[in-house]
Tab-separated table of C-alpha atoms in Angstrom:
chain	number	residue	atom	x	y	z
A	674	MET	CA	-14.830	-35.116	20.122
A	675	THR	CA	-17.096	-31.823	21.029
A	676	VAL	CA	-17.120	-29.107	19.372
A	677	PRO	CA	-17.611	-25.594	21.302
A	678	GLU	CA	-20.244	-24.031	20.821
A	679	VAL	CA	-19.053	-20.844	19.996
A	680	GLN	CA	-15.905	-19.977	18.606
A	681	GLN	CA	-14.665	-16.286	17.999
A	682	VAL	CA	-13.116	-15.380	14.633
A	683	ARG	CA	-11.424	-12.831	14.329
A	684	PRO	CA	-10.684	-11.021	11.158
A	685	ALA	CA	-6.531	-10.882	10.631
A	686	LEU	CA	-6.716	-6.936	11.033
A	687	ASP	CA	-8.529	-4.347	13.036
A	688	PRO	CA	-7.830	-1.575	14.653
A	689	THR	CA	-10.825	-1.931	17.247
A	690	GLU	CA	-9.351	-4.840	18.573
A	691	ARG	CA	-8.574	-5.032	22.320
A	692	VAL	CA	-5.074	-3.921	23.330
A	693	ASP	CA	-4.227	-7.015	26.159
A	694	TRP	CA	-4.533	-8.954	22.875
A	695	LEU	CA	-2.570	-7.531	19.886
A	696	ARG	CA	-0.194	-7.577	23.366
A	697	ARG	CA	-0.459	-10.825	23.612
A	698	ASP	CA	-0.606	-11.610	19.366
A	699	LEU	CA	2.727	-9.754	19.589
A	700	ARG	CA	4.164	-11.762	22.880
A	701	SER	CA	4.776	-8.013	24.338
A	702	SER	CA	4.719	-6.026	27.375
A	703	ARG	CA	3.440	-2.915	28.617
A	704	GLN	CA	7.020	-2.230	28.710
A	705	GLY	CA	8.066	-3.948	25.081
A	706	LEU	CA	9.899	-7.188	24.754
A	707	SER	CA	11.893	-8.413	27.182
A	708	ALA	CA	15.656	-8.844	26.596
A	709	ARG	CA	15.014	-12.937	25.917
A	710	GLU	CA	12.692	-12.313	22.860
A	711	ALA	CA	13.822	-9.748	21.378
A	712	ALA	CA	16.990	-11.347	21.021
A	713	ARG	CA	15.052	-14.605	19.916
A	714	ARG	CA	13.856	-12.024	16.884
A	715	LEU	CA	17.151	-10.629	15.920
A	716	VAL	CA	18.909	-14.208	15.337
A	717	HIS	CA	15.039	-15.414	13.812
A	718	TYR	CA	14.264	-11.513	11.517
A	719	GLY	CA	17.388	-9.788	11.302
A	720	PRO	CA	18.051	-6.240	12.385
A	721	ASN	CA	15.349	-3.843	12.085
A	722	GLU	CA	17.036	-1.839	9.501
A	723	LEU	CA	15.473	-0.935	5.713
A	724	ARG	CA	18.259	-1.453	2.895
A	725	ARG	CA	19.093	0.651	0.226
A	726	ARG	CA	19.070	-0.439	-2.953
A	727	GLY	CA	22.222	0.385	-5.373
A	728	GLY	CA	21.718	3.594	-8.339
A	729	ARG	CA	18.226	5.698	-9.803
A	730	ARG	CA	15.464	4.611	-9.857
A	731	TRP	CA	13.286	6.743	-11.018
A	732	PRO	CA	14.086	7.283	-15.250
A	733	GLY	CA	12.549	3.381	-14.241
A	734	GLU	CA	9.525	4.398	-12.855
A	735	LEU	CA	8.580	6.835	-14.536
A	736	ALA	CA	9.363	4.561	-18.423
A	737	ARG	CA	7.195	2.280	-16.410
A	738	GLN	CA	4.293	5.089	-15.495
A	739	VAL	CA	5.164	6.445	-19.052
A	740	ALA	CA	4.247	3.240	-20.777
A	741	HIS	CA	1.581	1.864	-19.014
A	742	PRO	CA	-1.541	0.812	-21.355
A	743	LEU	CA	-3.724	3.418	-20.219
A	744	ALA	CA	-1.144	5.718	-20.001
A	745	LEU	CA	-0.692	5.641	-23.485
A	746	LEU	CA	-4.658	5.584	-24.204
A	747	LEU	CA	-4.008	8.782	-22.915
A	748	TRP	CA	-0.968	10.133	-24.606
A	749	ALA	CA	-3.062	8.514	-27.956
A	750	ALA	CA	-6.084	10.877	-26.900
A	751	ALA	CA	-3.852	13.989	-26.170
A	752	GLY	CA	-2.239	13.198	-29.471
A	753	TRP	CA	-5.336	12.999	-31.921
A	754	ARG	CA	-7.108	16.469	-30.323
A	755	GLY	CA	-3.387	18.668	-30.671
A	756	TRP	CA	-3.464	17.012	-34.180
A	757	ARG	CA	-7.940	17.561	-34.920
A	758	GLY	CA	-7.079	21.249	-33.009
A	759	SER	CA	-8.455	22.730	-30.354
A	760	PRO	CA	-11.488	24.958	-29.879
A	761	ARG	CA	-11.628	28.203	-28.099
A	762	TRP	CA	-12.688	26.992	-24.874
A	763	PRO	CA	-12.570	23.190	-24.828
A	764	TRP	CA	-14.759	22.343	-21.946
A	765	ARG	CA	-17.384	23.279	-23.811
A	766	SER	CA	-16.842	20.434	-26.160
A	767	TRP	CA	-17.729	18.219	-23.053
A	768	TRP	CA	-21.434	20.022	-22.987
């Protein structure tokens, strides 16, 4: 068994990759997918559409952001600063 002298190693995602290589990897052409390939992908992957999730999500997302450990640390620091009092020019205390 012989090993090729030079093996071409390409990264998974390369924005400078040649377009013809990209089309080859995606099994496409300049005109787009063939009808047969489009039908095969429709059966294999399903329709190309986004699915909506039910209900509101932003209150839960906001609660998770506020309850994050680093956010809690910042809340505690802000509370401590408010309880201890703030100088007239707060940024002067940092210098």
